Amino acid sequence: MRKKIWALGLTMCMAASLAACGGNSSSETTATTTAAEASAEDGAESTDAASEAEETETAELKTVAEGKLTVATSPDFAPYEFYAIGEDGTPALAGFDMALAQYIADDLGLELEVVTVDFDGVLSELQTKSVDLGMAGLSPDPKREGIMDFSDLYYIGGQSLVTVKGNADTYNSFEAINKPEVSVGAQIGSIQMDLATANSPDADIVALPKVTDIIAELLAGKMDAAYIETDVAKSYQKNYPELEIVMEVPYDQEGSSIGVCKDNAPLLAAVNASIAKALEDGSMEKFIAEANELASGEKYEGLLNESGQVQQ
Ligand code: ARG
């Protein structure tokens, strides 16, 4: 898998002159535009009165960049957000969060702009009000309420304790990992860090910026276990069958919501309306199915380098 990605990286270097590859990696469009646009069209059956009302609403919407919906994400999290590698080797942002982002932008008549950062960066982009939304499989953790507002839930996932097959009998409970000699990973800024400190406070807790880093350490035998979102762990497991999900980890704030830049009530209301629509018209279900399919193909998780290519 790793080798394949390296080879792809090379192909992409050769294709570096392609306009699609150049420019700032922090500003991208999604691979799922077509699907999202198609379903936006499906949903365009509203009456004239309704669409007039919608237009007035949109006109009142204030976003950080006029006419745009700026969304921060951390693309190390398939099937939520990751890069799908196209047939020509070009990485394109994908995942159901990205499809939903496109759907919301279309619904609000705004152009989608995605900013890619590590997960703790998503939180600080929202805190500094540099973006309108944070869409990154974000849990509505009450501790974050001071720096963002939360949309309604749009997806229900769970939490897991993960290790490698060879260690599955050893690190199979909180007691088993709650020892200073056991290294336990979690992503910086994530609720998984809280799960680690709550359930295994005596372990050697290792905080890393990307889920990709955690997986790499687990596979290299440098880390013993890790707290990871269940569907993300399952997605990595497809590429790395050595990974083993040993147990489910209970967590109160189940599900994902969108982090909305604080004190923008019209935007929060509009986002909630779009989420309700996407759940109701079957779009969300389609985005999830498409994301899972893309995630089982050639993909890359992590940030691209400055020239918009897969990091080696
Ligand atoms: N659900 C967790 C949280 O909100 C983890 C989210 C991490 N997302 C990501 N794209 N890496 O803290």
mmCIF file of C-alpha atoms in Angstrom, residues 8-309:
data_model
loop_
_atom_site.group_PDB
_atom_site.id
_atom_site.type_symbol
_atom_site.label_atom_id
_atom_site.label_comp_id
_atom_site.label_asym_id
_atom_site.label_seq_id
_atom_site.Cartn_x
_atom_site.Cartn_y
_atom_site.Cartn_z
ATOM 1 C CA LEU A 8 1.607 7.534 -7.294
ATOM 2 C CA GLY A 9 3.492 10.417 -5.728
ATOM 3 C CA LEU A 10 6.074 10.114 -8.483
ATOM 4 C CA THR A 11 3.472 10.072 -11.217
ATOM 5 C CA MET A 12 2.007 13.167 -9.695
ATOM 6 C CA CYS A 13 5.373 14.913 -9.613
ATOM 7 C CA MET A 14 5.629 14.303 -13.323
ATOM 8 C CA ALA A 15 2.200 15.740 -13.787
ATOM 9 C CA ALA A 16 2.994 18.687 -11.542
ATOM 10 C CA SER A 17 2.506 21.163 -14.349
ATOM 11 C CA LEU A 18 -1.178 20.275 -14.484
ATOM 12 C CA ALA A 19 -3.130 23.239 -13.268
ATOM 13 C CA ALA A 20 -5.284 20.980 -11.112
ATOM 14 C CA CYS A 21 -2.269 19.922 -9.073
ATOM 15 C CA GLY A 22 -0.757 23.353 -8.569
ATOM 16 C CA GLY A 23 -1.643 26.158 -6.229
ATOM 17 C CA ASN A 24 -2.372 26.252 -2.580
ATOM 18 C CA SER A 25 -3.196 22.890 -1.089
ATOM 19 C CA SER A 26 -5.269 24.590 1.562
ATOM 20 C CA SER A 27 -7.998 25.544 -0.876
ATOM 21 C CA GLU A 28 -9.678 22.801 -2.799
ATOM 22 C CA THR A 29 -12.808 21.563 -4.435
ATOM 23 C CA THR A 30 -14.217 18.116 -3.738
ATOM 24 C CA ALA A 31 -14.314 14.937 -5.765
ATOM 25 C CA THR A 32 -17.957 14.596 -4.983
ATOM 26 C CA THR A 33 -19.165 17.791 -6.590
ATOM 27 C CA THR A 34 -21.090 15.970 -9.271
ATOM 28 C CA ALA A 35 -22.998 13.778 -6.865
ATOM 29 C CA ALA A 36 -23.808 16.670 -4.584
ATOM 30 C CA GLU A 37 -24.827 18.877 -7.488
ATOM 31 C CA ALA A 38 -27.000 16.167 -8.961
ATOM 32 C CA SER A 39 -28.848 15.696 -5.714
ATOM 33 C CA ALA A 40 -29.167 19.449 -5.257
ATOM 34 C CA GLU A 41 -30.968 19.436 -8.605
ATOM 35 C CA ASP A 42 -33.198 16.565 -7.476
ATOM 36 C CA GLY A 43 -34.157 18.632 -4.487
ATOM 37 C CA ALA A 44 -34.934 21.734 -6.554
ATOM 38 C CA GLU A 45 -38.659 21.170 -6.595
ATOM 39 C CA SER A 46 -39.547 23.858 -4.131
ATOM 40 C CA THR A 47 -42.342 26.241 -4.961
ATOM 41 C CA ASP A 48 -41.618 29.768 -6.166
ATOM 42 C CA ALA A 49 -42.626 31.185 -2.806
ATOM 43 C CA ALA A 50 -40.312 28.819 -0.992
ATOM 44 C CA SER A 51 -37.369 29.612 -3.231
ATOM 45 C CA GLU A 52 -38.023 33.342 -2.852
ATOM 46 C CA ALA A 53 -37.964 32.900 0.893
ATOM 47 C CA GLU A 54 -34.749 30.945 0.533
ATOM 48 C CA GLU A 55 -33.184 33.698 -1.561
ATOM 49 C CA THR A 56 -33.975 36.323 1.046
ATOM 50 C CA GLU A 57 -32.483 34.051 3.684
ATOM 51 C CA THR A 58 -29.310 33.510 1.631
ATOM 52 C CA ALA A 59 -28.987 37.235 1.017
ATOM 53 C CA GLU A 60 -28.846 37.747 4.778
ATOM 54 C CA LEU A 61 -26.192 35.094 5.275
ATOM 55 C CA LYS A 62 -22.841 36.497 6.247
ATOM 56 C CA THR A 63 -19.800 34.319 5.611
ATOM 57 C CA VAL A 64 -16.085 35.014 6.120
ATOM 58 C CA ALA A 65 -15.560 35.459 2.375
ATOM 59 C CA GLU A 66 -18.470 36.929 0.459
ATOM 60 C CA GLY A 67 -20.255 34.466 -1.797
ATOM 61 C CA LYS A 68 -18.240 31.576 -0.378
ATOM 62 C CA LEU A 69 -18.728 28.909 2.234
ATOM 63 C CA THR A 70 -15.313 28.358 3.802
ATOM 64 C CA VAL A 71 -15.023 24.961 5.473
ATOM 65 C CA ALA A 72 -12.070 23.612 7.472
ATOM 66 C CA THR A 73 -11.398 19.895 7.488
ATOM 67 C CA SER A 74 -8.710 17.394 8.447
ATOM 68 C CA PRO A 75 -8.515 14.811 5.641
ATOM 69 C CA ASP A 76 -6.974 11.954 7.644
ATOM 70 C CA PHE A 77 -10.313 10.431 8.405
ATOM 71 C CA ALA A 78 -11.836 8.114 5.783
ATOM 72 C CA PRO A 79 -14.724 7.696 5.131
ATOM 73 C CA TYR A 80 -15.474 11.163 6.574
ATOM 74 C CA GLU A 81 -12.722 13.014 4.687
ATOM 75 C CA PHE A 82 -9.681 11.842 2.758
ATOM 76 C CA TYR A 83 -8.144 12.083 -0.711
ATOM 77 C CA ALA A 84 -9.415 9.758 -3.402
ATOM 78 C CA ILE A 85 -6.684 9.120 -5.958
ATOM 79 C CA GLY A 86 -8.114 9.444 -9.452
ATOM 80 C CA GLU A 87 -7.148 7.253 -12.384
ATOM 81 C CA ASP A 88 -4.639 9.868 -13.510
ATOM 82 C CA GLY A 89 -3.092 9.862 -10.035
ATOM 83 C CA THR A 90 -4.587 13.170 -8.979
ATOM 84 C CA PRO A 91 -5.686 13.349 -5.332
ATOM 85 C CA ALA A 92 -9.141 14.882 -4.886
ATOM 86 C CA LEU A 93 -10.851 15.598 -1.589
ATOM 87 C CA ALA A 94 -13.580 13.076 -0.916
ATOM 88 C CA GLY A 95 -15.648 11.634 1.909
ATOM 89 C CA PHE A 96 -19.202 12.161 3.107
ATOM 90 C CA ASP A 97 -18.306 15.306 5.062
ATOM 91 C CA MET A 98 -17.017 16.848 1.836
ATOM 92 C CA ALA A 99 -20.067 15.757 -0.140
ATOM 93 C CA LEU A 100 -22.288 17.249 2.542
ATOM 94 C CA ALA A 101 -20.200 20.446 2.493
ATOM 95 C CA GLN A 102 -20.790 20.733 -1.255
ATOM 96 C CA TYR A 103 -24.495 20.024 -0.778
ATOM 97 C CA ILE A 104 -24.809 22.758 1.854
ATOM 98 C CA ALA A 105 -22.857 25.257 -0.283
ATOM 99 C CA ASP A 106 -25.091 24.503 -3.275
ATOM 100 C CA ASP A 107 -28.177 24.724 -1.121
ATOM 101 C CA LEU A 108 -27.124 28.148 0.145
ATOM 102 C CA GLY A 109 -26.024 29.373 -3.275
ATOM 103 C CA LEU A 110 -22.423 29.737 -2.122
ATOM 104 C CA GLU A 111 -19.155 28.576 -3.629
ATOM 105 C CA LEU A 112 -17.431 25.919 -1.522
ATOM 106 C CA GLU A 113 -13.890 26.585 -0.375
ATOM 107 C CA VAL A 114 -12.191 23.897 1.700
ATOM 108 C CA VAL A 115 -9.246 24.593 3.981
ATOM 109 C CA THR A 116 -7.234 21.489 4.919
ATOM 110 C CA VAL A 117 -5.440 21.417 8.270
ATOM 111 C CA ASP A 118 -4.736 18.943 11.066
ATOM 112 C CA PHE A 119 -7.701 18.351 13.363
ATOM 113 C CA ASP A 120 -6.544 20.755 16.095
ATOM 114 C CA GLY A 121 -6.280 23.313 13.264
ATOM 115 C CA VAL A 122 -9.975 22.823 12.468
ATOM 116 C CA LEU A 123 -10.754 23.811 16.048
ATOM 117 C CA SER A 124 -8.506 26.877 15.961
ATOM 118 C CA GLU A 125 -9.802 28.005 12.544
ATOM 119 C CA LEU A 126 -13.265 28.043 14.089
ATOM 120 C CA GLN A 127 -12.041 29.709 17.253
ATOM 121 C CA THR A 128 -10.393 32.549 15.313
ATOM 122 C CA LYS A 129 -13.446 32.762 13.020
ATOM 123 C CA SER A 130 -11.245 32.265 9.967
ATOM 124 C CA VAL A 131 -13.736 29.799 8.478
ATOM 125 C CA ASP A 132 -17.510 29.469 8.466
ATOM 126 C CA LEU A 133 -17.694 25.766 9.262
ATOM 127 C CA GLY A 134 -15.584 22.925 10.560
ATOM 128 C CA MET A 135 -16.552 19.587 9.027
ATOM 129 C CA ALA A 136 -14.303 16.855 10.317
ATOM 130 C CA GLY A 137 -16.370 14.152 11.969
ATOM 131 C CA LEU A 138 -16.581 16.625 14.803
ATOM 132 C CA SER A 139 -18.172 15.518 18.067
ATOM 133 C CA PRO A 140 -20.430 18.061 19.789
ATOM 134 C CA ASP A 141 -18.216 18.063 22.861
ATOM 135 C CA PRO A 142 -19.631 20.548 25.426
ATOM 136 C CA LYS A 143 -16.053 21.665 26.149
ATOM 137 C CA ARG A 144 -15.947 23.156 22.656
ATOM 138 C CA GLU A 145 -19.080 25.234 23.106
ATOM 139 C CA GLY A 146 -17.031 28.304 24.004
ATOM 140 C CA ILE A 147 -15.339 28.366 20.605
ATOM 141 C CA MET A 148 -18.043 27.170 18.199
ATOM 142 C CA ASP A 149 -21.713 26.410 17.805
ATOM 143 C CA PHE A 150 -22.866 22.919 16.878
ATOM 144 C CA SER A 151 -25.258 21.931 14.148
ATOM 145 C CA ASP A 152 -27.685 19.064 14.538
ATOM 146 C CA LEU A 153 -26.151 15.611 14.211
ATOM 147 C CA TYR A 154 -25.824 14.283 10.661
ATOM 148 C CA TYR A 155 -24.073 10.964 11.324
ATOM 149 C CA ILE A 156 -23.847 8.503 14.178
ATOM 150 C CA GLY A 157 -20.543 6.769 14.688
ATOM 151 C CA GLY A 158 -18.781 5.175 17.635
ATOM 152 C CA GLN A 159 -15.403 4.950 19.370
ATOM 153 C CA SER A 160 -13.002 2.033 19.522
ATOM 154 C CA LEU A 161 -9.813 0.789 21.067
ATOM 155 C CA VAL A 162 -7.469 -0.409 18.339
ATOM 156 C CA THR A 163 -4.263 -2.430 18.313
ATOM 157 C CA VAL A 164 -2.578 -4.915 15.959
ATOM 158 C CA LYS A 165 -3.555 -8.584 15.574
ATOM 159 C CA GLY A 166 -0.489 -9.869 17.410
ATOM 160 C CA ASN A 167 -1.352 -7.781 20.488
ATOM 161 C CA ALA A 168 -5.109 -8.240 20.472
ATOM 162 C CA ASP A 169 -5.043 -10.714 23.369
ATOM 163 C CA THR A 170 -2.743 -8.529 25.445
ATOM 164 C CA TYR A 171 -4.344 -5.083 25.056
ATOM 165 C CA ASN A 172 -7.963 -6.113 25.242
ATOM 166 C CA SER A 173 -9.389 -3.995 28.095
ATOM 167 C CA PHE A 174 -8.951 -0.628 29.799
ATOM 168 C CA GLU A 175 -7.174 -2.406 32.694
ATOM 169 C CA ALA A 176 -4.762 -4.070 30.302
ATOM 170 C CA ILE A 177 -3.669 -0.780 28.743
ATOM 171 C CA ASN A 178 -3.783 1.369 31.874
ATOM 172 C CA LYS A 179 -0.088 0.898 32.687
ATOM 173 C CA PRO A 180 2.840 3.303 32.342
ATOM 174 C CA GLU A 181 4.691 0.867 30.092
ATOM 175 C CA VAL A 182 1.814 0.717 27.593
ATOM 176 C CA SER A 183 1.770 3.466 24.962
ATOM 177 C CA VAL A 184 -1.691 4.567 23.926
ATOM 178 C CA GLY A 185 -2.302 6.982 21.055
ATOM 179 C CA ALA A 186 -4.952 9.572 20.268
ATOM 180 C CA GLN A 187 -5.226 12.522 17.889
ATOM 181 C CA ILE A 188 -4.298 15.956 19.272
ATOM 182 C CA GLY A 189 -7.361 18.045 20.141
ATOM 183 C CA SER A 190 -9.767 15.145 19.672
ATOM 184 C CA ILE A 191 -12.266 13.644 22.080
ATOM 185 C CA GLN A 192 -10.191 10.460 21.762
ATOM 186 C CA MET A 193 -7.568 12.253 23.887
ATOM 187 C CA ASP A 194 -10.222 12.684 26.577
ATOM 188 C CA LEU A 195 -11.200 9.035 26.244
ATOM 189 C CA ALA A 196 -7.551 8.086 26.698
ATOM 190 C CA THR A 197 -7.116 10.159 29.855
ATOM 191 C CA ALA A 198 -10.482 9.065 31.269
ATOM 192 C CA ASN A 199 -10.140 5.349 30.604
ATOM 193 C CA SER A 200 -6.389 4.796 30.768
ATOM 194 C CA PRO A 201 -4.926 7.661 32.824
ATOM 195 C CA ASP A 202 -1.865 5.636 33.902
ATOM 196 C CA ALA A 203 -0.885 4.668 30.373
ATOM 197 C CA ASP A 204 1.811 6.463 28.409
ATOM 198 C CA ILE A 205 -0.591 8.617 26.353
ATOM 199 C CA VAL A 206 0.867 9.710 23.033
ATOM 200 C CA ALA A 207 -0.813 12.643 21.264
ATOM 201 C CA LEU A 208 -0.190 12.877 17.515
ATOM 202 C CA PRO A 209 -1.483 15.411 14.973
ATOM 203 C CA LYS A 210 -2.908 12.969 12.439
ATOM 204 C CA VAL A 211 -4.767 9.668 12.629
ATOM 205 C CA THR A 212 -2.386 8.543 9.882
ATOM 206 C CA ASP A 213 0.550 9.024 12.291
ATOM 207 C CA ILE A 214 -1.210 6.894 14.902
ATOM 208 C CA ILE A 215 -1.838 4.082 12.416
ATOM 209 C CA ALA A 216 1.791 4.212 11.235
ATOM 210 C CA GLU A 217 3.059 3.937 14.830
ATOM 211 C CA LEU A 218 0.718 1.039 15.615
ATOM 212 C CA LEU A 219 1.826 -0.832 12.505
ATOM 213 C CA ALA A 220 5.504 -0.159 13.212
ATOM 214 C CA GLY A 221 5.092 -1.590 16.715
ATOM 215 C CA LYS A 222 6.038 1.771 18.262
ATOM 216 C CA MET A 223 2.629 2.211 19.844
ATOM 217 C CA ASP A 224 0.627 -0.450 21.655
ATOM 218 C CA ALA A 225 -2.977 0.708 21.314
ATOM 219 C CA ALA A 226 -5.012 3.735 20.242
ATOM 220 C CA TYR A 227 -8.426 5.329 20.570
ATOM 221 C CA ILE A 228 -9.928 5.836 17.099
ATOM 222 C CA GLU A 229 -13.383 6.539 15.663
ATOM 223 C CA THR A 230 -14.833 3.104 14.809
ATOM 224 C CA ASP A 231 -15.681 3.673 11.143
ATOM 225 C CA VAL A 232 -12.286 5.264 10.553
ATOM 226 C CA ALA A 233 -10.557 2.284 12.169
ATOM 227 C CA LYS A 234 -12.600 -0.047 9.960
ATOM 228 C CA SER A 235 -11.614 1.923 6.898
ATOM 229 C CA TYR A 236 -7.887 1.717 7.754
ATOM 230 C CA GLN A 237 -8.349 -1.956 8.514
ATOM 231 C CA LYS A 238 -9.250 -2.562 4.854
ATOM 232 C CA ASN A 239 -5.782 -1.351 3.814
ATOM 233 C CA TYR A 240 -3.989 -2.743 6.846
ATOM 234 C CA PRO A 241 -5.654 -5.997 7.950
ATOM 235 C CA GLU A 242 -3.074 -6.291 10.761
ATOM 236 C CA LEU A 243 -5.127 -3.731 12.657
ATOM 237 C CA GLU A 244 -7.576 -5.111 15.173
ATOM 238 C CA ILE A 245 -10.499 -3.351 16.828
ATOM 239 C CA VAL A 246 -10.458 -4.849 20.318
ATOM 240 C CA MET A 247 -13.422 -3.157 21.915
ATOM 241 C CA GLU A 248 -16.004 -0.424 21.666
ATOM 242 C CA VAL A 249 -15.402 2.583 23.892
ATOM 243 C CA PRO A 250 -18.463 4.268 25.401
ATOM 244 C CA TYR A 251 -18.785 8.008 24.797
ATOM 245 C CA ASP A 252 -21.618 10.384 25.737
ATOM 246 C CA GLN A 253 -21.625 12.805 22.804
ATOM 247 C CA GLU A 254 -22.336 10.249 20.155
ATOM 248 C CA GLY A 255 -22.400 11.325 16.530
ATOM 249 C CA SER A 256 -20.972 14.051 14.324
ATOM 250 C CA SER A 257 -22.100 17.599 13.969
ATOM 251 C CA ILE A 258 -20.816 20.593 12.034
ATOM 252 C CA GLY A 259 -18.865 23.204 13.955
ATOM 253 C CA VAL A 260 -20.337 26.571 13.032
ATOM 254 C CA CYS A 261 -18.431 29.807 13.568
ATOM 255 C CA LYS A 262 -19.846 31.302 16.786
ATOM 256 C CA ASP A 263 -22.572 33.934 16.846
ATOM 257 C CA ASN A 264 -23.774 33.414 13.294
ATOM 258 C CA ALA A 265 -27.346 32.327 14.017
ATOM 259 C CA PRO A 266 -28.563 32.701 10.392
ATOM 260 C CA LEU A 267 -25.759 30.438 9.176
ATOM 261 C CA LEU A 268 -26.398 27.887 11.936
ATOM 262 C CA ALA A 269 -30.101 27.817 11.033
ATOM 263 C CA ALA A 270 -29.330 27.489 7.319
ATOM 264 C CA VAL A 271 -26.863 24.664 7.950
ATOM 265 C CA ASN A 272 -29.394 22.818 10.085
ATOM 266 C CA ALA A 273 -32.026 23.215 7.366
ATOM 267 C CA SER A 274 -29.613 21.822 4.756
ATOM 268 C CA ILE A 275 -28.680 18.892 7.002
ATOM 269 C CA ALA A 276 -32.372 18.075 7.534
ATOM 270 C CA LYS A 277 -32.912 18.207 3.782
ATOM 271 C CA ALA A 278 -29.896 15.999 3.032
ATOM 272 C CA LEU A 279 -31.074 13.427 5.578
ATOM 273 C CA GLU A 280 -34.606 13.505 4.263
ATOM 274 C CA ASP A 281 -34.026 13.440 0.496
ATOM 275 C CA GLY A 282 -31.655 10.472 0.675
ATOM 276 C CA SER A 283 -28.556 12.519 -0.233
ATOM 277 C CA MET A 284 -26.737 11.797 3.011
ATOM 278 C CA GLU A 285 -27.271 8.077 2.609
ATOM 279 C CA LYS A 286 -25.871 8.321 -0.911
ATOM 280 C CA PHE A 287 -22.861 10.380 0.258
ATOM 281 C CA ILE A 288 -22.053 7.744 2.892
ATOM 282 C CA ALA A 289 -22.299 4.892 0.387
ATOM 283 C CA GLU A 290 -20.160 6.761 -2.149
ATOM 284 C CA ALA A 291 -17.577 7.691 0.478
ATOM 285 C CA ASN A 292 -17.283 4.099 1.651
ATOM 286 C CA GLU A 293 -16.816 2.930 -1.904
ATOM 287 C CA LEU A 294 -14.176 5.565 -2.683
ATOM 288 C CA ALA A 295 -12.446 4.826 0.620
ATOM 289 C CA SER A 296 -11.971 1.204 -0.356
ATOM 290 C CA GLY A 297 -10.237 2.276 -3.579
ATOM 291 C CA GLU A 298 -6.925 4.091 -3.971
ATOM 292 C CA LYS A 299 -6.798 6.800 -1.330
ATOM 293 C CA TYR A 300 -4.490 9.010 0.664
ATOM 294 C CA GLU A 301 -5.062 10.265 4.192
ATOM 295 C CA GLY A 302 -3.163 13.277 5.455
ATOM 296 C CA LEU A 303 -2.284 16.705 4.123
ATOM 297 C CA LEU A 304 -0.927 17.267 0.616
ATOM 298 C CA ASN A 305 2.414 19.009 0.177
ATOM 299 C CA GLU A 306 2.771 22.581 -1.069
ATOM 300 C CA SER A 307 2.351 21.579 -4.681
ATOM 301 C CA GLY A 308 -0.876 19.766 -3.976
ATOM 302 C CA GLN A 309 0.670 16.319 -4.060
#
